[in-house]
Short mmCIF file of C-alpha atoms and ligand atoms in Angstrom, two decimals:
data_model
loop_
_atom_site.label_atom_id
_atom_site.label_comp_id
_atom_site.label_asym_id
_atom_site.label_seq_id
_atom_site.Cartn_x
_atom_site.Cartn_y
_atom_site.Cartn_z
CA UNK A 1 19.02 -11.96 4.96
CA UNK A 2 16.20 -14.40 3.83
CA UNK A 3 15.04 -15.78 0.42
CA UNK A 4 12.25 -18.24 -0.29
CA UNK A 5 12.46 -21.64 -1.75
CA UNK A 6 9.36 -22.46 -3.94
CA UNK A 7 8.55 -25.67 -5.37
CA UNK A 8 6.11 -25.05 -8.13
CA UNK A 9 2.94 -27.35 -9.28
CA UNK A 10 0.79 -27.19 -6.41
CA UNK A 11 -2.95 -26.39 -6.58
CA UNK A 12 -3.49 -24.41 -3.50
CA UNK A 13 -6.86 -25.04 -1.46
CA UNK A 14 -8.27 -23.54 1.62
CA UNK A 15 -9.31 -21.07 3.65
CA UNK A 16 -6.63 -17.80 4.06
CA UNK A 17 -6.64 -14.76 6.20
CA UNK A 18 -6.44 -11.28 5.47
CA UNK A 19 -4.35 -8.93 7.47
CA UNK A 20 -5.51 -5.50 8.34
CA UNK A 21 -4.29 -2.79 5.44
CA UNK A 22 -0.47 -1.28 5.58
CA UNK A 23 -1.80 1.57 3.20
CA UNK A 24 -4.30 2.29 5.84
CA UNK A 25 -2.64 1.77 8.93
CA UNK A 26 0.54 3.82 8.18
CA UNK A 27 -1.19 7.27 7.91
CA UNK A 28 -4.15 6.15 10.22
CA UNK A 29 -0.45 5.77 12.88
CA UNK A 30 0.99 9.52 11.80
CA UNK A 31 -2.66 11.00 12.97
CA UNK A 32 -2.12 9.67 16.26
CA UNK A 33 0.64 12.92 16.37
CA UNK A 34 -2.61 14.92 16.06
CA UNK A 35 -3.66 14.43 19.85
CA UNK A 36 -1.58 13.49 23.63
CA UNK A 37 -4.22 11.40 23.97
CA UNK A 38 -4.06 7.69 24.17
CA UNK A 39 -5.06 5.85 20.85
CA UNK A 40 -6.08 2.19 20.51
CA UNK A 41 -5.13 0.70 16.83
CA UNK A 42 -6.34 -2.62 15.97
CA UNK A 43 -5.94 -5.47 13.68
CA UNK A 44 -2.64 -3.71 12.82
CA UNK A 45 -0.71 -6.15 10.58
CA UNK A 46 3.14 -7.22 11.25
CA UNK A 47 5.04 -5.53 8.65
CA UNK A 48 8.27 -4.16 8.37
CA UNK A 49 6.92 -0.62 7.29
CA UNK A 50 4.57 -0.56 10.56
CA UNK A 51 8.04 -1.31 12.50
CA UNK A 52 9.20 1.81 10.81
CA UNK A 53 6.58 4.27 11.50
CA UNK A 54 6.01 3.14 15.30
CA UNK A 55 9.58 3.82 15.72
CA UNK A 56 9.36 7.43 13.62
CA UNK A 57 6.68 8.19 16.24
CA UNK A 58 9.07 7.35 18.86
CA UNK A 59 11.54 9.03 17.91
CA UNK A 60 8.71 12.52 17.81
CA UNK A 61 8.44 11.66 21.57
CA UNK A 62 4.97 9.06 21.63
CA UNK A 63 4.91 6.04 24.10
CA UNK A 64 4.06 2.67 21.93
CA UNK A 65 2.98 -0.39 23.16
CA UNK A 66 2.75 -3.40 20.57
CA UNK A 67 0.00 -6.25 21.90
CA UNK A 68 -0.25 -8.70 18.77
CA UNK A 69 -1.99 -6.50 16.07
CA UNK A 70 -3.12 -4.04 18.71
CA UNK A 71 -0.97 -0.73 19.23
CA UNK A 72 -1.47 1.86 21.77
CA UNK A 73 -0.21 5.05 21.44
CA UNK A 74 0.21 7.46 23.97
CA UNK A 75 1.98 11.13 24.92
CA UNK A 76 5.29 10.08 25.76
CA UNK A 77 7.88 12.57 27.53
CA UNK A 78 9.69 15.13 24.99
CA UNK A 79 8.46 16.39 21.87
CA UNK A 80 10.13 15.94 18.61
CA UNK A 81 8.95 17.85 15.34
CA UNK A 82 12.02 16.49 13.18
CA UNK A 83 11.93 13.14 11.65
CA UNK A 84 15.02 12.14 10.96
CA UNK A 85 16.93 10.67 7.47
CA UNK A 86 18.37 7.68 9.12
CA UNK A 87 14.31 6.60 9.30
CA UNK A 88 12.56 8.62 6.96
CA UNK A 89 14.72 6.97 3.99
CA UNK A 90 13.82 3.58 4.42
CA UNK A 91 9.75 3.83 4.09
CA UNK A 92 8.14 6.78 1.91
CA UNK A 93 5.17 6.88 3.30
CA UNK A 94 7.06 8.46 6.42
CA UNK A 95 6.06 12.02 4.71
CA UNK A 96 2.31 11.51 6.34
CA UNK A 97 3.59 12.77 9.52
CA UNK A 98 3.88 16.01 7.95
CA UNK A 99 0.56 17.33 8.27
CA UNK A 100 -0.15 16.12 11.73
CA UNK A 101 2.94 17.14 13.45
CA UNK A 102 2.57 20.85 11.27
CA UNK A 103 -0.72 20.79 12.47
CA UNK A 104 -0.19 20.19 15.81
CA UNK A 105 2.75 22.00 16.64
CA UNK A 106 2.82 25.03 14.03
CA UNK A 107 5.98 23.31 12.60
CA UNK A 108 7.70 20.15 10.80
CA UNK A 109 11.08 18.79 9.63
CA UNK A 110 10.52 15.82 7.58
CA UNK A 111 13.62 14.40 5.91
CA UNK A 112 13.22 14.29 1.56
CA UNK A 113 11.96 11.05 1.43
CA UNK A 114 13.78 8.94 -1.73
CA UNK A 115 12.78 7.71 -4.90
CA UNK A 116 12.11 4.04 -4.92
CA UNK A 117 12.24 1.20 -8.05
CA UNK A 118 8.92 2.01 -9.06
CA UNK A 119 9.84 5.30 -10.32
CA UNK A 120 10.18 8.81 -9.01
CA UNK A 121 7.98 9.58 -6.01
CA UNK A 122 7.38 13.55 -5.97
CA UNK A 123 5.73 15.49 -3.49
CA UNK A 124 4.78 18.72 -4.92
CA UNK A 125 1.19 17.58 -4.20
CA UNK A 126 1.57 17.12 -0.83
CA UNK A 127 3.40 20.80 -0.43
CA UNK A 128 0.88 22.40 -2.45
CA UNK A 129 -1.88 21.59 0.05
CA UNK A 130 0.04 22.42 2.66
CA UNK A 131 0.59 26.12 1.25
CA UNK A 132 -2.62 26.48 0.74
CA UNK A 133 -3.51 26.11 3.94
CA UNK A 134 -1.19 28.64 4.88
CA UNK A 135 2.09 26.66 5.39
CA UNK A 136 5.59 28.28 4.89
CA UNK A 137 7.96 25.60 2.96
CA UNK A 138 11.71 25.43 2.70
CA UNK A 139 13.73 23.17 1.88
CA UNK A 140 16.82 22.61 4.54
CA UNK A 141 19.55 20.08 3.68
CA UNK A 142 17.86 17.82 2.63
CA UNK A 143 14.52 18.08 4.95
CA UNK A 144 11.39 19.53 4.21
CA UNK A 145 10.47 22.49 6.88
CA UNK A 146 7.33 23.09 7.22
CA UNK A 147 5.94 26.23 9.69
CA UNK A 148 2.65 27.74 10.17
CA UNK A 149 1.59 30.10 13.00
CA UNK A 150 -2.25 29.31 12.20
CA UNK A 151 -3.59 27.01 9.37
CA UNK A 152 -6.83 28.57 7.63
CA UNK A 153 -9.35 26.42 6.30
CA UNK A 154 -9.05 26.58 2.02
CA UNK A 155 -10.46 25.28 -1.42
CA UNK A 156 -7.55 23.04 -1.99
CA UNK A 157 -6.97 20.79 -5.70
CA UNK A 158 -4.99 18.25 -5.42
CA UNK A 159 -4.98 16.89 -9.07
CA UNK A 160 -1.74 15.35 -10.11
CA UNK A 161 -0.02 14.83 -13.57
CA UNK A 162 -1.08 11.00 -12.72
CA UNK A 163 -4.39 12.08 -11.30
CA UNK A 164 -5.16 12.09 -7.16
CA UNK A 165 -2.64 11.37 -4.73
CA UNK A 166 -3.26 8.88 -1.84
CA UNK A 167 -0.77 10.39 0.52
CA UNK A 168 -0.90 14.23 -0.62
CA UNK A 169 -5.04 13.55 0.11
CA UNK A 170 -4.05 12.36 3.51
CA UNK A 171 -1.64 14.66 4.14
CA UNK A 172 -3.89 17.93 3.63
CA UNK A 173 -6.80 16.25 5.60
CA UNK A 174 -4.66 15.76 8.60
CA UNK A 175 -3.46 19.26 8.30
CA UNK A 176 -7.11 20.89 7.38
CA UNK A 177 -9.04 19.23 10.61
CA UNK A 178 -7.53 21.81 13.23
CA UNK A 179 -6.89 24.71 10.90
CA UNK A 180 -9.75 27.59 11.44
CA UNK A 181 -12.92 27.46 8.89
CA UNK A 182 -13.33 25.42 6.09
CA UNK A 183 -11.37 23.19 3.66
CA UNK A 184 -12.62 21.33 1.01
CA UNK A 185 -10.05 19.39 -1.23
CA UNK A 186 -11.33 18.43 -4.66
CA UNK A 187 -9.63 15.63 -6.93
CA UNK A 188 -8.68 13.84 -3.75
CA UNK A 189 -7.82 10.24 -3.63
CA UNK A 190 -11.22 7.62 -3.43
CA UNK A 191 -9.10 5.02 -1.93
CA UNK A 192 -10.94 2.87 0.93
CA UNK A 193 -7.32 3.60 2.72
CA UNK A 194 -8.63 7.52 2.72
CA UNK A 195 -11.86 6.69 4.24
CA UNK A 196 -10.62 4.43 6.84
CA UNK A 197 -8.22 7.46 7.79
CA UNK A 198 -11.27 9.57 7.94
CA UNK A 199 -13.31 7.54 9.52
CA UNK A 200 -10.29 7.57 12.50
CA UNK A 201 -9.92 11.09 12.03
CA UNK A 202 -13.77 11.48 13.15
CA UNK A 203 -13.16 8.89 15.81
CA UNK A 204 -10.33 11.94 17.23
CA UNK A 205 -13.49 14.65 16.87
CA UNK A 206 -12.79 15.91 13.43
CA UNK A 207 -15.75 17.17 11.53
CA UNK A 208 -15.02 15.54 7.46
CA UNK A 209 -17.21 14.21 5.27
CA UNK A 210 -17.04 13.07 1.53
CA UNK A 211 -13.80 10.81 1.88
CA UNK A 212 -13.79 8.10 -0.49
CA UNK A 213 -15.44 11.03 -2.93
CA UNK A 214 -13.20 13.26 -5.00
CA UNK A 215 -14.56 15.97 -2.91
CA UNK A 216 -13.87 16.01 0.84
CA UNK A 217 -15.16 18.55 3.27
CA UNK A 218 -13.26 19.26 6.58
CA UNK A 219 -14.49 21.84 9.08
CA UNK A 220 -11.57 22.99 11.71
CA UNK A 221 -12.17 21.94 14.95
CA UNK A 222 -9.99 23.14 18.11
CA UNK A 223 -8.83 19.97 19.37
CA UNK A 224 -8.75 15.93 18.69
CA UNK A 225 -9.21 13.46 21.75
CA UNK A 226 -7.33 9.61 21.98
CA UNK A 227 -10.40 6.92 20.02
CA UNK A 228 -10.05 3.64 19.37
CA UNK A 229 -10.29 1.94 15.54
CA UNK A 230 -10.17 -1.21 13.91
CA UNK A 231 -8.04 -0.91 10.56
CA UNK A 232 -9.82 -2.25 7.50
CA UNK A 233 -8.55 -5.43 5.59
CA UNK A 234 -5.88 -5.41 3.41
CA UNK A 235 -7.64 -5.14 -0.67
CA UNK A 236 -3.79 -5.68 -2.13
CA UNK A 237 -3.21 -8.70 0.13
CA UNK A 238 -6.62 -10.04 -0.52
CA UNK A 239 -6.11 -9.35 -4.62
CA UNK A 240 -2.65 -11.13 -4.15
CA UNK A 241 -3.62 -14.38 -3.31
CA UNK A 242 -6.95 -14.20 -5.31
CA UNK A 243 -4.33 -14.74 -7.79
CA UNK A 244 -2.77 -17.35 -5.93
CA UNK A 245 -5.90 -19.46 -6.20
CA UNK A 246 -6.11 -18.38 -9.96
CA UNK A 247 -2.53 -19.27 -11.37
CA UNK A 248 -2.31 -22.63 -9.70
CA UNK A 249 -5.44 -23.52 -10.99
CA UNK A 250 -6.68 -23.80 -7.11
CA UNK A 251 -9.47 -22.77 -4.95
CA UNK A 252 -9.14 -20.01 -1.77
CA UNK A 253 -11.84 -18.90 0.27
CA UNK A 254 -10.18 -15.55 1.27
CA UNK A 255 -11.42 -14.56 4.92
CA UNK A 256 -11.83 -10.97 5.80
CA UNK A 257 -11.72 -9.90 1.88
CA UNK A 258 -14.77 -7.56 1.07
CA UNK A 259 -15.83 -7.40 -2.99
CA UNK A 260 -16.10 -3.69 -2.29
CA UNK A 261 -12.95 -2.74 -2.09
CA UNK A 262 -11.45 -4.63 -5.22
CA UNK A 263 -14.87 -3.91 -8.28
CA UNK A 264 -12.09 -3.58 -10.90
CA UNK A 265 -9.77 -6.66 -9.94
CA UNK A 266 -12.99 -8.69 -9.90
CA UNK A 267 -14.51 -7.45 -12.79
CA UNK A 268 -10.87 -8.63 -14.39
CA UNK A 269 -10.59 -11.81 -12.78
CA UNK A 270 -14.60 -12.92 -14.22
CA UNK A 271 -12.79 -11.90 -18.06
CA UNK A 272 -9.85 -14.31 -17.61
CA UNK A 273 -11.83 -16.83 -16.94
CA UNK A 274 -11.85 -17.12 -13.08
CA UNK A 275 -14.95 -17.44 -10.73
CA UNK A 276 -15.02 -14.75 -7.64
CA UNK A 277 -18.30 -16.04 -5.13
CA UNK A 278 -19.03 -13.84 -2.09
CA UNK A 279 -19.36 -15.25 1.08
CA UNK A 280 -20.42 -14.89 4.84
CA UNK A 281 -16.58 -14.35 5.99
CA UNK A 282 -15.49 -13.17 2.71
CA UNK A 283 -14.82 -14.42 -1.23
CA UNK A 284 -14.33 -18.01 -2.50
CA UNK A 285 -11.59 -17.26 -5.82
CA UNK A 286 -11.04 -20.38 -8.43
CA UNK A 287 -10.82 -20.64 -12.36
CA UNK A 288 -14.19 -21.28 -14.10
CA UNK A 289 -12.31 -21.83 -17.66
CA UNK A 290 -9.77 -24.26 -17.98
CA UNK A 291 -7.41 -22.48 -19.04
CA UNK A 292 -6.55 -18.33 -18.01
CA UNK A 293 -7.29 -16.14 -20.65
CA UNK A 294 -5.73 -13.22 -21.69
CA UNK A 295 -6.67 -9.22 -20.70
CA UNK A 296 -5.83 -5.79 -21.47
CA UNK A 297 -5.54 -3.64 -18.16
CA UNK A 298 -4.72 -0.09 -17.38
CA UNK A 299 -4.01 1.00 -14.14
CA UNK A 300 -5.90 4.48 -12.52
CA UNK A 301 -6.32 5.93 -9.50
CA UNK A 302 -9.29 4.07 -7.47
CA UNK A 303 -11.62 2.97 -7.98
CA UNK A 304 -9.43 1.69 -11.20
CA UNK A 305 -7.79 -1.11 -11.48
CA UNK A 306 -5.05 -1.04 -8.40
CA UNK A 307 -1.15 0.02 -9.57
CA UNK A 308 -0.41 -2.44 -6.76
CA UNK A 309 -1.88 -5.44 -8.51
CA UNK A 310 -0.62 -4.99 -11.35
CA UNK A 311 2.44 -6.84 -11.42
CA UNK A 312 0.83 -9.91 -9.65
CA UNK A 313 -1.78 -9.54 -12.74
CA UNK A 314 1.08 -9.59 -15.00
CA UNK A 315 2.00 -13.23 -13.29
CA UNK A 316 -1.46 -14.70 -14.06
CA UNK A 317 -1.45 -13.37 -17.57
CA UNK A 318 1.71 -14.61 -18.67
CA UNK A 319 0.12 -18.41 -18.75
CA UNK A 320 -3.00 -17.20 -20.46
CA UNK A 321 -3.28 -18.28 -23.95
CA UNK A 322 -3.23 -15.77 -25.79
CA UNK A 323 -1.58 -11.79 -26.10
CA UNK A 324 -2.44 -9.30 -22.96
CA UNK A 325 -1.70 -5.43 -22.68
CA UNK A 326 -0.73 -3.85 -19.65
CA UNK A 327 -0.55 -0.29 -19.35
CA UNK A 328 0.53 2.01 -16.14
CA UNK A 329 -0.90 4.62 -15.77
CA UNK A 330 0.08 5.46 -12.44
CA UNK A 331 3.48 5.18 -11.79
CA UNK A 332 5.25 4.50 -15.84
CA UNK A 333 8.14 2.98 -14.69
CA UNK A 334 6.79 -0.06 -12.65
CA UNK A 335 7.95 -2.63 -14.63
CA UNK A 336 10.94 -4.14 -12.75
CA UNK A 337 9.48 -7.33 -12.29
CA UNK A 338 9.62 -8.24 -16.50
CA UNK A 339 13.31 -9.19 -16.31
CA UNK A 340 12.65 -11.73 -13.62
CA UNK A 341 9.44 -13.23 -15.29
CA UNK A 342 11.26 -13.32 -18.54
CA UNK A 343 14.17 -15.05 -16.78
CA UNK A 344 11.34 -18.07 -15.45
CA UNK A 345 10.15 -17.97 -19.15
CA UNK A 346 7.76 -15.64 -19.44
CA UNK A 347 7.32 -14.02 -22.58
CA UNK A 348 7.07 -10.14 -21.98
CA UNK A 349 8.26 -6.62 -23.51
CA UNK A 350 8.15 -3.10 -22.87
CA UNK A 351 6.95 -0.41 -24.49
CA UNK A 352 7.22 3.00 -22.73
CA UNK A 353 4.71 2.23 -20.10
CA UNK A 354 2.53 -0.44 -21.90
CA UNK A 355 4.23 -4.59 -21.43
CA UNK A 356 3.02 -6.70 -24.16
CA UNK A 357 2.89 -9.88 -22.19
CA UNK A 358 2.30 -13.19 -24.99
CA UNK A 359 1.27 -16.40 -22.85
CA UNK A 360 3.45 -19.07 -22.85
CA UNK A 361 2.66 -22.78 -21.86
CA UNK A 362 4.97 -22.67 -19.15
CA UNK A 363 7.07 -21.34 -16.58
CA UNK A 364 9.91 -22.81 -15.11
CA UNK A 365 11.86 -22.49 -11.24
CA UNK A 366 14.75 -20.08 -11.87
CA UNK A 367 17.15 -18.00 -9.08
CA UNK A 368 15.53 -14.29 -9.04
CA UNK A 369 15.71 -11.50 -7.02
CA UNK A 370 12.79 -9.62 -4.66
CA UNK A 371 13.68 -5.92 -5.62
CA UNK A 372 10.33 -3.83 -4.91
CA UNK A 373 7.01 -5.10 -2.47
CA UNK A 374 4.97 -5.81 -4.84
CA UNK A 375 6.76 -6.99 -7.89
CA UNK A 376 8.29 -9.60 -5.15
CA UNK A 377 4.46 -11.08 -4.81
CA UNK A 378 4.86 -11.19 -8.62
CA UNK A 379 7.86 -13.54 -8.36
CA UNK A 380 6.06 -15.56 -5.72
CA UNK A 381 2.86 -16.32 -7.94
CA UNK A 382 4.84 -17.18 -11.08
CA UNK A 383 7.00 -19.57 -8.58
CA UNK A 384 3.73 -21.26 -7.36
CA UNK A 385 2.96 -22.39 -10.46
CA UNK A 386 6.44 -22.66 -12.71
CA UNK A 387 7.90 -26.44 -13.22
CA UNK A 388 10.24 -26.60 -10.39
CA UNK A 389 12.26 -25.08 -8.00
CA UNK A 390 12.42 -21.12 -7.68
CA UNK A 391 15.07 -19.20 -5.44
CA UNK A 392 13.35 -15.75 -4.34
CA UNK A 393 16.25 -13.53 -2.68
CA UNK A 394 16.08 -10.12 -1.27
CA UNK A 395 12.64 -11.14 0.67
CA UNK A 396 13.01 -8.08 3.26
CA UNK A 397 11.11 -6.13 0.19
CA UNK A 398 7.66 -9.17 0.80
CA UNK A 399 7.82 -8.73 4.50
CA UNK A 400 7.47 -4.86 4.05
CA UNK A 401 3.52 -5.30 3.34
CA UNK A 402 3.07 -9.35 3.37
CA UNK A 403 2.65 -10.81 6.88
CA UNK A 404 3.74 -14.41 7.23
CA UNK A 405 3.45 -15.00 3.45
CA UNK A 406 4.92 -18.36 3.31
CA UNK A 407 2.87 -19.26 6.48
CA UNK A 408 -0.21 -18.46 4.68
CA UNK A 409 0.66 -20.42 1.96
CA UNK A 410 1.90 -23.34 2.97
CA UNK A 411 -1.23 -23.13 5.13
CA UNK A 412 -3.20 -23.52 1.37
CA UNK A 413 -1.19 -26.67 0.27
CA UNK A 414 2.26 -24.13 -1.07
CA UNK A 415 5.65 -25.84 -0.98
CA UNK A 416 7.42 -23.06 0.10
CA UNK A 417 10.31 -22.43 2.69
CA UNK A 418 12.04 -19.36 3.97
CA UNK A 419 15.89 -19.63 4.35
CA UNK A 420 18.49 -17.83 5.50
CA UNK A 421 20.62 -16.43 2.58
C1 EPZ B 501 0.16 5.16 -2.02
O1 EPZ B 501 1.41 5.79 -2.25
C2 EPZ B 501 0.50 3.73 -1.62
N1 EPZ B 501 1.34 3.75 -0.42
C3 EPZ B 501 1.24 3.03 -2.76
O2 EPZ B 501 1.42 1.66 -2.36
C4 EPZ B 501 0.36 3.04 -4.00
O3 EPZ B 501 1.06 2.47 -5.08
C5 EPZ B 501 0.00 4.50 -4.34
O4 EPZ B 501 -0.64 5.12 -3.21
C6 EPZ B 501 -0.95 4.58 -5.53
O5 EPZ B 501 -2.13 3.87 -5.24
C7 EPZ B 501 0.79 4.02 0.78
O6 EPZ B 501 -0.38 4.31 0.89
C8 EPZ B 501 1.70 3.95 1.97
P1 EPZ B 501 0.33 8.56 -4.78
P2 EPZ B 501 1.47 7.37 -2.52
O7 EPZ B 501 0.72 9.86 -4.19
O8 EPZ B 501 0.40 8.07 -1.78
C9 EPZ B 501 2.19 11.01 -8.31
C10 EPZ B 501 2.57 -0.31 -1.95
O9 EPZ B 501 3.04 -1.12 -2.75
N2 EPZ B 501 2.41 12.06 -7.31
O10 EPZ B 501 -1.13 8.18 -4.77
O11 EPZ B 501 2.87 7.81 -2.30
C11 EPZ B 501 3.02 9.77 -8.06
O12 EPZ B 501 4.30 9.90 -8.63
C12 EPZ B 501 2.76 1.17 -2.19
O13 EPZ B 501 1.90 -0.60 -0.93
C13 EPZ B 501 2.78 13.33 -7.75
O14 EPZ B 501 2.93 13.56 -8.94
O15 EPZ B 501 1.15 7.42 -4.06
C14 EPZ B 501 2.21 8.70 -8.74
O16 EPZ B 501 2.48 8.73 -10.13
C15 EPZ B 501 3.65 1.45 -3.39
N3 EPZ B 501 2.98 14.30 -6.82
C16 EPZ B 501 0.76 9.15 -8.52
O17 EPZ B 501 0.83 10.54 -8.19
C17 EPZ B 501 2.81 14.07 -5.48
O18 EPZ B 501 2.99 15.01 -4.67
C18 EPZ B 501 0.06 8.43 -7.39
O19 EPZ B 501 0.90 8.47 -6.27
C19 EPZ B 501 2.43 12.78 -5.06
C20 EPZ B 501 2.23 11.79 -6.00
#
């Protein structure tokens, strides 16, 4: 295993590129189950979690080929409808190959994917469109089977206890663009991550519009063909070392970032105090105030401000000089990272699902533990800019959805090493 030595104190400065999105990628790689034809995948990032699903759709019988951040994806001999635990359990998003392969093939074992450290991860949502489109359900030790001889077109709402669902909206989409006649799913997920999937999905022949809408129309077609697609930029990566340039009081000009795609972390980062310019090959990010100042923020679906940013957010704020309130509203439980903060001297307490976090001057380099993807970027912004040295263990959770973190930046001015443990 790996952990990362940080020294903090340095200003970081430079110009740092954005890999393509893991959020889109992932279910943009199930749809490929959706044709035998061959599928070109670009500016595919090098992640643990893409790792896992290129070797789910393996083990379902596709061909891969891995050039750089270009994947091909082809037929490959035998066909597999069952993904299997010993896969499935290590990545939840591993439940989008549920709609394509009951899509395709009429039928679908997915293994119950687990809970994670951000709180329970249910998936009525995703079963619920499924039976509406005509899906038969059981669950079989411990795998979800999913059969259906046909898959009519329906008026599907997917509206959630916590609002839309990102993967449940995928999941239906990929299942609705073969099924006969029309399905229209309403309170579906906005995120850019949907539209890139649909704007592959058309790429295959399917006949969608209104993704990135709450309201997205699909009309059955009889088969997808192979396409080739470019995957989007990554707006968590790119809102994660924004941050960067904010807490160490730097400046980043963050290539390949688009303002579009992150309205509510840049409307945030203009009230602390920061300055966010657009440019040619993407946004310049540095303070504007001396000092960071403090912010209430709630977490929503998109176009809200990201669930994924939030504990990074809760890094910047903790220096800010005054009293912030962070409430999530998405998943209620994603708070692990407060113990570690509080443990480099960060001032922070929970209340149900709202951290008070009160600034403090200072943080200072302390042992901690990586324990969830993005509350480990969390740990590696407060480490950039705490007095000292800072011992990050339990990295494999970063390089799940951060590609070459401490290449990037060190690349920026960082003093920052990977180890083995
Ligand atoms: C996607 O997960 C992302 N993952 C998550 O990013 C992200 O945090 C999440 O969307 C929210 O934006 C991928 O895209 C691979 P949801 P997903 O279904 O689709 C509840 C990261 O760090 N819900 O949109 O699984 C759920 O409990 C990861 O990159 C139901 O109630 O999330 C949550 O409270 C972490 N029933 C809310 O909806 C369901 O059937 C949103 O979850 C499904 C979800």
């Amino acid at each position: 295993m790996h952990k990362l030595l940080i020294r903090g104190g340095k200003r970081l400065s430079g110009r740092v590129k954005v890999s393509g999105a893991k959020n889109a990628c992932l279910p943009i790689l199930a749809a490929t189950l959706l044709t035998e034809q061959r599928c070109l995948i670009s500016n595919v990032p090098a992640l643990k979690d893409v790792e896992t699903m290129l070797s789910i759709l393996e083990s379902l019988g596709r061909r891969v080929k891995r050039r750089g951040g270009d994947i091909e994806i082809d037929q490959g001999g035998v066909t597999e409808v069952t993904a299997r635990y010993d896969l499935v359990r290590t990545m939840r998003a591993s439940i989008a190959v549920l709609g394509p392969l009951l899509a395709r093939y009429g039928e679908a074992r997915v293994s119950f994917p687990g809970g994670c450290v951000i709180g329970p991860r249910p998936i009525d949502l995703h079963l619920k469109g499924l039976r509406e489109l005509g899906a038969q359900i059981t669950v079989e030790e411990g795998y979800i089977v999913a059969r259906a001889k046909k898959l009519k077109g329906a008026r599907v709402y997917l509206g959630g206890h916590f609002g839309s669902s990102v993967l449940a909206t995928a999941n239906t989409m990929m299942a609705a663009v073969m099924a006969s006649g029309e399905t229209v799913i309403e309170d579906a997920a906005c995120e850019p991550e949907i539209t890139d999937l649909a704007s592959f999905l058309s790429g295959m022949g399917a006949d969608i519009d209104g993704a990135g809408t709450p309201t997205i129309r699909i009309r059955g077609v009889k088969s997808l063909s192979g396409t080739e697609h470019r995957v989007i930029f990554d707006r968590i990566e790119a809102g994660t070392y924004m941050m960067a340039a904010l807490i160490t009081d730097g400046k980043l000009d963050i290539l390949g970032a688009d303002i579009s795609h992150n309205i509510a972390l840049v409307d945030k980062i203009r009230e602390i105090g920061g300055m966010v310019k657009e440019g040619p090959e993407g946004v310049s990010v540095s303070r504007r105030s001396r000092k960071i100042k403090p912010a209430d923020i709630t977490t929503f679906t998109y176009p809200g401000f990201p669930t994924d940013l939030q504990a990074q957010m809760m890094s910047l704020v903790s220096i800010s000089g005054g009293i912030s309130v962070i409430t999530e509203k998405v998943y209620p439980e994603r708070f692990i990272h407060i113990s570690e903060l509080n443990r480099m001297g960060a001032n922070i307490i929970l209340e149900g699902a709202t951290a008070i976090v009160k600034g403090v001057g200072r943080l200072s380099g302390a042992p901690v533990m990586a324990s969830d993807l993005r509350a480990s970027a969390a740990l590696v912004l407060a480490a950039l800019v705490a007095e000292g040295d800072t011992e990050i263990s339990r990295i494999y959770h970063l390089d799940r959805g951060y590609e070459r973190i401490e290449e990037k930046l060190s690349g920026v001015g960082a003093d920052i090493r990977r180890v083995e443990e």
